[in-house]
PDB file of C-alpha atoms in Angstrom:
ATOM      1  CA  UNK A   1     108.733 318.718  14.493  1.00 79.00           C
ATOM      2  CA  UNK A   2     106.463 316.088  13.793  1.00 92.00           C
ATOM      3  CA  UNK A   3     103.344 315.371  14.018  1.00 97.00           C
ATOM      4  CA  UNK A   4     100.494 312.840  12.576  1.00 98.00           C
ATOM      5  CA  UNK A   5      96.209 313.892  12.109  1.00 98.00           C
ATOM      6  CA  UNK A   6      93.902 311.468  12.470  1.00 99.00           C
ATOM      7  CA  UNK A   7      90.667 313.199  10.741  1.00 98.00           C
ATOM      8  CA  UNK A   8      87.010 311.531  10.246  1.00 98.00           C
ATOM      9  CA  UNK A   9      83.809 312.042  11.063  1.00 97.00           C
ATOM     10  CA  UNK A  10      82.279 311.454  14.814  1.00 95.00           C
ATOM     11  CA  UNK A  11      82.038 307.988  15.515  1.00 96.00           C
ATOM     12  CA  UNK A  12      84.915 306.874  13.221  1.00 97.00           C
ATOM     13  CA  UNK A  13      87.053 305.878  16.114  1.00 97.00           C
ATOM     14  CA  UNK A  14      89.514 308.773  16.072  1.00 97.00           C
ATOM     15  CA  UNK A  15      90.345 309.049  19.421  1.00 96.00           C
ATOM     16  CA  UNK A  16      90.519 305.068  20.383  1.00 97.00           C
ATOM     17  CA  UNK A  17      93.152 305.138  16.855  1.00 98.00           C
ATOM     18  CA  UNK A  18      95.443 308.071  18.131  1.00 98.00           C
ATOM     19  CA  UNK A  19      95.578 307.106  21.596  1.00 98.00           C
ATOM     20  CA  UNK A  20      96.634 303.597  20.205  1.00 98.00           C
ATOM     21  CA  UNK A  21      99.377 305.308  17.491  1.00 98.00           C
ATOM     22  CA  UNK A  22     100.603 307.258  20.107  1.00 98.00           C
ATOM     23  CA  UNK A  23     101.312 304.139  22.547  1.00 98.00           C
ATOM     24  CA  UNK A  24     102.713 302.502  19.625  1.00 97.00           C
ATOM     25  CA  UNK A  25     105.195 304.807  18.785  1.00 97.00           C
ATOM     26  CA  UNK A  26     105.980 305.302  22.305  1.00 97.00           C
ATOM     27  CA  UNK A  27     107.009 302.093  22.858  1.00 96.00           C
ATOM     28  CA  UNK A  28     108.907 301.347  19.710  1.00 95.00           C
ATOM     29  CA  UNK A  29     111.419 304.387  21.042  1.00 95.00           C
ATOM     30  CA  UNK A  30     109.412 307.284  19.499  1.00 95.00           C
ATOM     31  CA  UNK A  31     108.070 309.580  22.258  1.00 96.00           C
ATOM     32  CA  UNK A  32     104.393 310.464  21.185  1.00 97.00           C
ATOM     33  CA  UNK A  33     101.686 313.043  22.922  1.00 97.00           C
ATOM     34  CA  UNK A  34      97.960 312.462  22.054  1.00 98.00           C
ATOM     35  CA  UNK A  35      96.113 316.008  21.487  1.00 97.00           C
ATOM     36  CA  UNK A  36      92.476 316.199  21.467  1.00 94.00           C
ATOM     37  CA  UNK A  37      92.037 318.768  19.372  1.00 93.00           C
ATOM     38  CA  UNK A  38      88.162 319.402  19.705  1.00 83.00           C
ATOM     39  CA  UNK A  39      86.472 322.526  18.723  1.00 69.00           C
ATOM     40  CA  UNK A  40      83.473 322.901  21.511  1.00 57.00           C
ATOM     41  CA  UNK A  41      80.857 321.904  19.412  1.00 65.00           C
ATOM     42  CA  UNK A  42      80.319 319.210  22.499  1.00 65.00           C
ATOM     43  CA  UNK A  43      80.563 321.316  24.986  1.00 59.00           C
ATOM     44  CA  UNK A  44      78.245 324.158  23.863  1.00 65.00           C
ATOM     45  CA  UNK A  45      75.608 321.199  22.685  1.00 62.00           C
ATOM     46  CA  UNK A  46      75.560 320.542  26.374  1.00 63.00           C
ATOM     47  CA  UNK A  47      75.203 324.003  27.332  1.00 60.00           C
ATOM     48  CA  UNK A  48      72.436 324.589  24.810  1.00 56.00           C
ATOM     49  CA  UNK A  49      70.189 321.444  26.204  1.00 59.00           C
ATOM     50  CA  UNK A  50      71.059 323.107  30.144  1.00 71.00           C
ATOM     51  CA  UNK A  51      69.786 326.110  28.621  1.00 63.00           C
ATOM     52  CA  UNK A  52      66.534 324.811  27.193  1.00 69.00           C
ATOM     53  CA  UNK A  53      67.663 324.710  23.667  1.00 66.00           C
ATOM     54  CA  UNK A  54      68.093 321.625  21.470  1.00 59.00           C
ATOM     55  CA  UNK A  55      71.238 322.299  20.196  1.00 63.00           C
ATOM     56  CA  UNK A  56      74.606 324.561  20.055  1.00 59.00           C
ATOM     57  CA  UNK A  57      73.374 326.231  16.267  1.00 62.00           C
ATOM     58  CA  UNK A  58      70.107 326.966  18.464  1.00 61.00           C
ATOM     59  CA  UNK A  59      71.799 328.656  20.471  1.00 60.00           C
ATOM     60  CA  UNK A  60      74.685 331.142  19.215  1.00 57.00           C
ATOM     61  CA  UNK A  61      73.185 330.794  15.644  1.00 64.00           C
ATOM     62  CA  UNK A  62      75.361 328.717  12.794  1.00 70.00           C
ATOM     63  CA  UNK A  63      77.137 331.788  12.241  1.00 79.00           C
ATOM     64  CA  UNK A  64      78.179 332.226  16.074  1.00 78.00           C
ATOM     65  CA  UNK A  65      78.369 328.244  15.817  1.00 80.00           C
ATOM     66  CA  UNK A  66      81.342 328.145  13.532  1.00 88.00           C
ATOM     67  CA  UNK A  67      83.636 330.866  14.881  1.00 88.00           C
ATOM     68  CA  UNK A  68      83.554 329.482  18.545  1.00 88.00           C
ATOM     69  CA  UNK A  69      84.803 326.258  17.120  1.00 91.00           C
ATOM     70  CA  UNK A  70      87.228 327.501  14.662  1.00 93.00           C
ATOM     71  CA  UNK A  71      88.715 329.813  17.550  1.00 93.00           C
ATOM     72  CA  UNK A  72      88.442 327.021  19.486  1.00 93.00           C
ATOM     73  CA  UNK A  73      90.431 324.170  17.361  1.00 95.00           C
ATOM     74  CA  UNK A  74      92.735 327.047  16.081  1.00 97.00           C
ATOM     75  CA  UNK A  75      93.513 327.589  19.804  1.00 95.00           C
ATOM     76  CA  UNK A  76      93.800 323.864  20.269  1.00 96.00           C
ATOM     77  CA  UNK A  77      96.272 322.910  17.472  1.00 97.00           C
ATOM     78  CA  UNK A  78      98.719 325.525  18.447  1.00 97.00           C
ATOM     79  CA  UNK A  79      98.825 324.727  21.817  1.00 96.00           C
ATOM     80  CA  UNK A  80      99.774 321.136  20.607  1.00 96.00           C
ATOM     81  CA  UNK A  81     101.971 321.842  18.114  1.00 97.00           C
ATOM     82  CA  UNK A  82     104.085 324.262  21.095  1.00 96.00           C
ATOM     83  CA  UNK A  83     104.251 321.549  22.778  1.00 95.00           C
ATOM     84  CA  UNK A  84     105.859 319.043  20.361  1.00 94.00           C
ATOM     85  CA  UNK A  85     108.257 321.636  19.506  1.00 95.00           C
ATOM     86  CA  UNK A  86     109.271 322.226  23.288  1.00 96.00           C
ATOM     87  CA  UNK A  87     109.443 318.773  23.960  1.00 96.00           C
ATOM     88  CA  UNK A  88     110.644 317.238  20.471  1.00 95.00           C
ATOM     89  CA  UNK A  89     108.041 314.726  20.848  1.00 97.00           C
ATOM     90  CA  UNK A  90     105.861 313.455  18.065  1.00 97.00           C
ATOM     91  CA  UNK A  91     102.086 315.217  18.020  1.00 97.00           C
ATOM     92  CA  UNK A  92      99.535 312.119  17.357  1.00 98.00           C
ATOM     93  CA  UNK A  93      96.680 314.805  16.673  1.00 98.00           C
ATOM     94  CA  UNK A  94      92.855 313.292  17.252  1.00 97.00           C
ATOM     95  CA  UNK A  95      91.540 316.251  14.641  1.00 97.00           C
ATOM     96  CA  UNK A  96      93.007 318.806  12.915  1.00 98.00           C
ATOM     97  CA  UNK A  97      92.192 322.107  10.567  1.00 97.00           C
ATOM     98  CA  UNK A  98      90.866 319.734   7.563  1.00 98.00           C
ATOM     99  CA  UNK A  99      88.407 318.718   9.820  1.00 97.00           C
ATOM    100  CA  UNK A 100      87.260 322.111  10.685  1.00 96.00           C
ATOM    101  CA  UNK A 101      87.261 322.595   6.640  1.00 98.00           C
ATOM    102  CA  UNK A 102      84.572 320.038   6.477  1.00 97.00           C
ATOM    103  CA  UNK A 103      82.825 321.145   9.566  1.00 95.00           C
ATOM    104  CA  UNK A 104      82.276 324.270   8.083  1.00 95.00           C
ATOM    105  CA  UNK A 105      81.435 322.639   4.699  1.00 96.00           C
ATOM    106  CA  UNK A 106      78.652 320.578   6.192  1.00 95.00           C
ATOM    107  CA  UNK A 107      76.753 323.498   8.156  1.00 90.00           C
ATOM    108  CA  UNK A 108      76.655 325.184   4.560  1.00 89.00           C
ATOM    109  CA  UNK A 109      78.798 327.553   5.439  1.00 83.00           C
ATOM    110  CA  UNK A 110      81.383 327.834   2.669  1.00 80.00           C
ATOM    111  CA  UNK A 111      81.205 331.765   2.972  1.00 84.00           C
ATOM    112  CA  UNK A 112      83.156 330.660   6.413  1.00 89.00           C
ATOM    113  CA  UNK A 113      85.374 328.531   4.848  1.00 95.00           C
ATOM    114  CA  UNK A 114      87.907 330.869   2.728  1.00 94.00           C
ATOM    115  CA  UNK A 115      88.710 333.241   6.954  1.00 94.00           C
ATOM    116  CA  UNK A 116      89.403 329.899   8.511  1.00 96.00           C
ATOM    117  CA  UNK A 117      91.763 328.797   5.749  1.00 97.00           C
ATOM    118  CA  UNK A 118      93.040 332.089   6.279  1.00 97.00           C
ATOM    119  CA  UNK A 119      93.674 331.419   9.942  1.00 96.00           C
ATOM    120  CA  UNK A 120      94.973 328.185   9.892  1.00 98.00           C
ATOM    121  CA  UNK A 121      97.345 328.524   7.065  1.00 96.00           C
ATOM    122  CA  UNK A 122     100.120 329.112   9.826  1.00 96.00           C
ATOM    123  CA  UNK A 123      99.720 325.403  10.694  1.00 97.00           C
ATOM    124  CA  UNK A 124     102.510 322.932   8.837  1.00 96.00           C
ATOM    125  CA  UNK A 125     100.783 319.966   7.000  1.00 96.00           C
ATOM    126  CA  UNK A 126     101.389 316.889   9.314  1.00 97.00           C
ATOM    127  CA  UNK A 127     103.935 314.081   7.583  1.00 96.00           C
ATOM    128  CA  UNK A 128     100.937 311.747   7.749  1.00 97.00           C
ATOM    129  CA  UNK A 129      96.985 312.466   7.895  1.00 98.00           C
ATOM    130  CA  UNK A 130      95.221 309.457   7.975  1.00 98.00           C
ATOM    131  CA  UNK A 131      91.284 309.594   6.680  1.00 98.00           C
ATOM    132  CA  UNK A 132      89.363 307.422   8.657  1.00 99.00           C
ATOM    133  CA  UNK A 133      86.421 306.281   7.044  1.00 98.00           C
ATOM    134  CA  UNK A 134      83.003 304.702   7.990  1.00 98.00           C
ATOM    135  CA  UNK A 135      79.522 304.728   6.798  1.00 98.00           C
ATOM    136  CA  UNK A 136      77.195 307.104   8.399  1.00 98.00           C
ATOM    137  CA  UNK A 137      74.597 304.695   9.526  1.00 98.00           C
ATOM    138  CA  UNK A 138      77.616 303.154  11.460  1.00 98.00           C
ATOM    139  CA  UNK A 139      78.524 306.076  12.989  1.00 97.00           C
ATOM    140  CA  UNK A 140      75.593 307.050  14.225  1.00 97.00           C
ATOM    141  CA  UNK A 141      75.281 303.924  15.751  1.00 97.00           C
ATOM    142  CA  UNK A 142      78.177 304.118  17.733  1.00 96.00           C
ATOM    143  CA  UNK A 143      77.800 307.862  18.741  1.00 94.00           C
ATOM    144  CA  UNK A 144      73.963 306.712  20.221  1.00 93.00           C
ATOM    145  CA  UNK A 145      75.597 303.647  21.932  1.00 93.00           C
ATOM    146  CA  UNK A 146      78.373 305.660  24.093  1.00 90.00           C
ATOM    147  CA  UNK A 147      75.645 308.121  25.061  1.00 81.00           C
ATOM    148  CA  UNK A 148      77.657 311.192  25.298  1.00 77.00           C
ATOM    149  CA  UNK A 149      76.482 313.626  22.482  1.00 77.00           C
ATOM    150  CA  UNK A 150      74.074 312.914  19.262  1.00 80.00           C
ATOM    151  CA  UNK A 151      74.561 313.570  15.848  1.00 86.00           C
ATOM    152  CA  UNK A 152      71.657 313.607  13.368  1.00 90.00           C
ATOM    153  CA  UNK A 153      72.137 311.263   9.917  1.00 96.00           C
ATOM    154  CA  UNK A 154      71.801 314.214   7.907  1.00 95.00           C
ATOM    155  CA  UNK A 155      74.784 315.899   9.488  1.00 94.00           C
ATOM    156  CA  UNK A 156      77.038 312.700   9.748  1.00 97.00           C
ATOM    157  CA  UNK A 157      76.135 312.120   5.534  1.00 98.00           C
ATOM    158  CA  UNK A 158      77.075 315.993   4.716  1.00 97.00           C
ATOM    159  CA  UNK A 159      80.519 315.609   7.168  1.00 97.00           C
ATOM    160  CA  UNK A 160      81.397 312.598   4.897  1.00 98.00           C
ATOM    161  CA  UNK A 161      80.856 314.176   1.563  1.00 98.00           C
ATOM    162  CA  UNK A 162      82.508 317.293   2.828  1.00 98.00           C
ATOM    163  CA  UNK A 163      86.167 315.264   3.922  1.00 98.00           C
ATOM    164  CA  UNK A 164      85.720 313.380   0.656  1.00 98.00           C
ATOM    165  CA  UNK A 165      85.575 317.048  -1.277  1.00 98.00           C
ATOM    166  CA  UNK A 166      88.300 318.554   0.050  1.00 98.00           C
ATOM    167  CA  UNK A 167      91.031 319.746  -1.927  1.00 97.00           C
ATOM    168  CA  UNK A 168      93.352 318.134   0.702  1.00 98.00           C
ATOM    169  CA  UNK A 169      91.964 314.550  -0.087  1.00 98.00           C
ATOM    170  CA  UNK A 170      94.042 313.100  -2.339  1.00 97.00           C
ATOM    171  CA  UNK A 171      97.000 313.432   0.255  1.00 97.00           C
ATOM    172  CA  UNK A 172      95.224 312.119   2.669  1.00 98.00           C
ATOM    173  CA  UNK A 173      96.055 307.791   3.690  1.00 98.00           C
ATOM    174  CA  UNK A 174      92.319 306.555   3.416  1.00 98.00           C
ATOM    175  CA  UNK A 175      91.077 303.866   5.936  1.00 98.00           C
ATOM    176  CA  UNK A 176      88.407 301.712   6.324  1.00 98.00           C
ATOM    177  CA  UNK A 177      87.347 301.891   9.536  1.00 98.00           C
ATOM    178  CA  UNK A 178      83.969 300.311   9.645  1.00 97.00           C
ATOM    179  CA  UNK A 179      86.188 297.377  11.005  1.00 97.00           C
ATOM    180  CA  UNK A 180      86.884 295.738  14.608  1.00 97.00           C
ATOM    181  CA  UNK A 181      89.526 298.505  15.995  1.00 97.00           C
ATOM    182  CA  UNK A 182      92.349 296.003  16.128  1.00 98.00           C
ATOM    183  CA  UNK A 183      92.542 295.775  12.245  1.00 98.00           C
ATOM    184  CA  UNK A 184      92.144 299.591  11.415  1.00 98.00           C
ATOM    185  CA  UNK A 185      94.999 299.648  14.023  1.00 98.00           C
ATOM    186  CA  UNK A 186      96.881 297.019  11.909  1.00 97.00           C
ATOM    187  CA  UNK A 187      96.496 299.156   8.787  1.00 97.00           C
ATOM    188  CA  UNK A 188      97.720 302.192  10.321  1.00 98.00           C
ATOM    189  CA  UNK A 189     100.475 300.754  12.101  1.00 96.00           C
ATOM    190  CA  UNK A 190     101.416 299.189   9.021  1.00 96.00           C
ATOM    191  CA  UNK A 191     101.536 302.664   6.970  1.00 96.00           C
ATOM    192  CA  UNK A 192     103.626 303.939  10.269  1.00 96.00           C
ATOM    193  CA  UNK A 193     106.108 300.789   9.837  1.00 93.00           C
ATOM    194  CA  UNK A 194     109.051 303.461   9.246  1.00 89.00           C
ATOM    195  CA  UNK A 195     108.556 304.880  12.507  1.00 90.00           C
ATOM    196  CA  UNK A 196     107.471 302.025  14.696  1.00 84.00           C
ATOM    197  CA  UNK A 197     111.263 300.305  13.768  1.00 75.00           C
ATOM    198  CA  UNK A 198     113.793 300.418  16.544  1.00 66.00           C
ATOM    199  CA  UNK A 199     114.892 303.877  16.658  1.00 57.00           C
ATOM    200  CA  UNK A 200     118.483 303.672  16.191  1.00 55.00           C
ATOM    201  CA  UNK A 201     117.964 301.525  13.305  1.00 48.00           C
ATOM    202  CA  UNK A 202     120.141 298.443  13.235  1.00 45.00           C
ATOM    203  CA  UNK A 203     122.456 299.441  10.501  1.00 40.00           C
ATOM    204  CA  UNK A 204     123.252 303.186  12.249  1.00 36.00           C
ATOM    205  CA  UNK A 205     120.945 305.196   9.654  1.00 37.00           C
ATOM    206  CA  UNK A 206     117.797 307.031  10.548  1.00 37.00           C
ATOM    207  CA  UNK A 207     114.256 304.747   9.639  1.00 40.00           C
ATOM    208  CA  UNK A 208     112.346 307.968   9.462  1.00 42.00           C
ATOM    209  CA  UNK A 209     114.129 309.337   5.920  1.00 39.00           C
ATOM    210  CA  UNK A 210     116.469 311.428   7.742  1.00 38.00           C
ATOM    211  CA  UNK A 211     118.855 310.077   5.939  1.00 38.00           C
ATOM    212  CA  UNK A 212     118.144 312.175   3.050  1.00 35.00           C
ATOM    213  CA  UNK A 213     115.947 309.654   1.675  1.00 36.00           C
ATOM    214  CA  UNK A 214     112.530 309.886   2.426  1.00 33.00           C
ATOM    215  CA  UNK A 215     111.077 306.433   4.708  1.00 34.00           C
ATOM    216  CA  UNK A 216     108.859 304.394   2.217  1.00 33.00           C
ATOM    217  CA  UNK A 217     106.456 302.493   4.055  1.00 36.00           C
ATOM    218  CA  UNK A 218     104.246 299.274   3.622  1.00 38.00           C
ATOM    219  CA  UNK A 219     100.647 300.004   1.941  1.00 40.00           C
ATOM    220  CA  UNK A 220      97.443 297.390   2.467  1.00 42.00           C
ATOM    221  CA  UNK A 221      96.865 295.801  -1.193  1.00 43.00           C
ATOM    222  CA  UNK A 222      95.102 298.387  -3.543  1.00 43.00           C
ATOM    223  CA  UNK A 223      96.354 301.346  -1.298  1.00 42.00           C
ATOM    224  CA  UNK A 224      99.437 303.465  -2.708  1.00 43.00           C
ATOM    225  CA  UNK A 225     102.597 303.455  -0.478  1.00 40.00           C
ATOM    226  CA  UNK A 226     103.179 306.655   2.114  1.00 42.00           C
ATOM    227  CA  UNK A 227     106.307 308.201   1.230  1.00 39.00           C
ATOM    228  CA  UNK A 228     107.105 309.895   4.728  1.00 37.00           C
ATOM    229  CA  UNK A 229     110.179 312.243   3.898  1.00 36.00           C
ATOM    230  CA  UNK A 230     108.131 313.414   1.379  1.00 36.00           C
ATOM    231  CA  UNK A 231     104.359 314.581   3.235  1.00 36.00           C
ATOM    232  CA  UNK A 232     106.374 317.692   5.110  1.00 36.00           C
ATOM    233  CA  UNK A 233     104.762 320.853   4.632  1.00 35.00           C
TER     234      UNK A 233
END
C-alpha cells in the first residue's frame, strides 16, 4: 500500500496540490485516488452560524469540538486507506492524523492530544508527507477570498507553530507554498520524480525502490533528498 499526506494549514493549497499529485501520477502509469480527509470542523461551523452561534467551539464546546473531528478524520483516513488496499491504488491524502495533532495543539488542548495519538497509531506513516507551508497573513487571505469558511489570524498563527512543533516534523518534505501553484507543483513533482517515471522503467527494474533499493529522488537546492524506500512505516 501506498499512500502520500499533504498536511498544512487552511489556505495552504492542500487540496488544489493533491488533486494535481494525484493526476500526475495517474498519468505517468501510477493509478492515484485523492481523499479529502476533513474532520467536520467546516461543516459544524456552518451548522453553528444556522443555529445562531458564531462558531463550531460555540457550539459543542472545544472539548465536544475536538472529538467530533478526531472521530471524524479517524473515520476518514481508514476509509481511504481500505480503499487503496482494495484497489492497489496509490492514496494522495489532502490531510492526515499529523494534522489533527496540530489541530488539537492549537485549540490548547494537549490533554486531547496523547487519546488521539492513541487512536490513530493504527495508521502506517505515508512514504511521503509533504509540509506545505505559507504565512498566516497569506492564508487568511485566501480563505476570505474563496468565501467558504473563515479562520481568525490567531488560529491560523497557533496551527503553524503547532505543525512546526511536532515531533513528526523533521520527517516531514517542507514546501514553500506562498508561491503561484504551478511552482509548489514543480517542487513536489520534483521530490515525486521516482514515481512519476514510466512505470515499467526502461531498463526492466522497479523506479519506486522495489528493487531492494530504496528510490532516491531529486531535492530543490538547500532541501535534503527524499529517500522513498526508506519513509515506510
Amino acid at each position: 500500500m501506498r499512500a502520500v499526506a499533504l498536511i498544512g494549514i487552511d489556505g495552504s493549497g492542500k487540496t488544489t496540490q493533491a488533486h494535481r499529485l494525484a493526476d500526475a501520477l495517474t498519468a505517468a502509469g501510477r493509478p492515484a485516488t485523492y481523499h479529502r480527509n476533513a474532520g467536520g470542523r467546516r461543516w459544524l461551523g456552518r451548522l453553528a452560524h444556522r443555529l445562531g452561534r458564531p462558531d463550531a467551539q460555540r457550539l459543542v464546546g472545544r472539548s465536544g469540538m475536538l472529538a467530533v473531528e478526531s472521530v471524524l478524520r479517524w473515520l476518514a483516513i481508514a476509509v481511504a486507506l481500505l480503499s487503496c488496499l482494495a484497489t492497489g491504488r496509490v492514496a494522495v491524502m489532502d490531510r492526515y492524523s499529523a494534522c489533527q495533532f496540530a489541530s488539537i495543539r492549537a485549540h490548547g488542548g494537549q490533554r486531547w492530544e496523547r487519546l488521539a495519538r492513541a487512536g490513530y497509531r493504527m495508521f502506517p506513516r505515508p512514504q511521503v508527507t509533504f509540509l506545505l507551508t505559507v504565512d498566516p497573513a497569506e492564508a487568511y487571505r485566501r480563505i476570505e477570498q474563496r468565501g467558504t469558511d473563515h479562520e481568525s489570524m490567531r488560529y491560523l498563527t497557533a496551527a503553524d507553530t503547532a505543525y512546526r512543533t511536532l515531533p513528526e516534523y523533521p520527517t516531514f518534505v517542507v514546501v514553500d507554498a506562498g508561491r503561484p501553484p504551478e511552482e509548489v507543483s514543480r517542487q513536489i513533482q520534483a521530490h515525486m520524480a521516482g514515481w512519476l517515471a514510466p512505470a515499467d522503467g526502461r531498463d526492466g527494474r522497479s523506479t519506486d525502490g522495489r528493487d531492494g533499493r530504496p528510490a532516491v529522488v531529486p531535492a530543490p537546492p538547500g532541501a535534503e533528498p527524499v529517500a522513498i524506500g526508506r519513509l515506510t512505516a
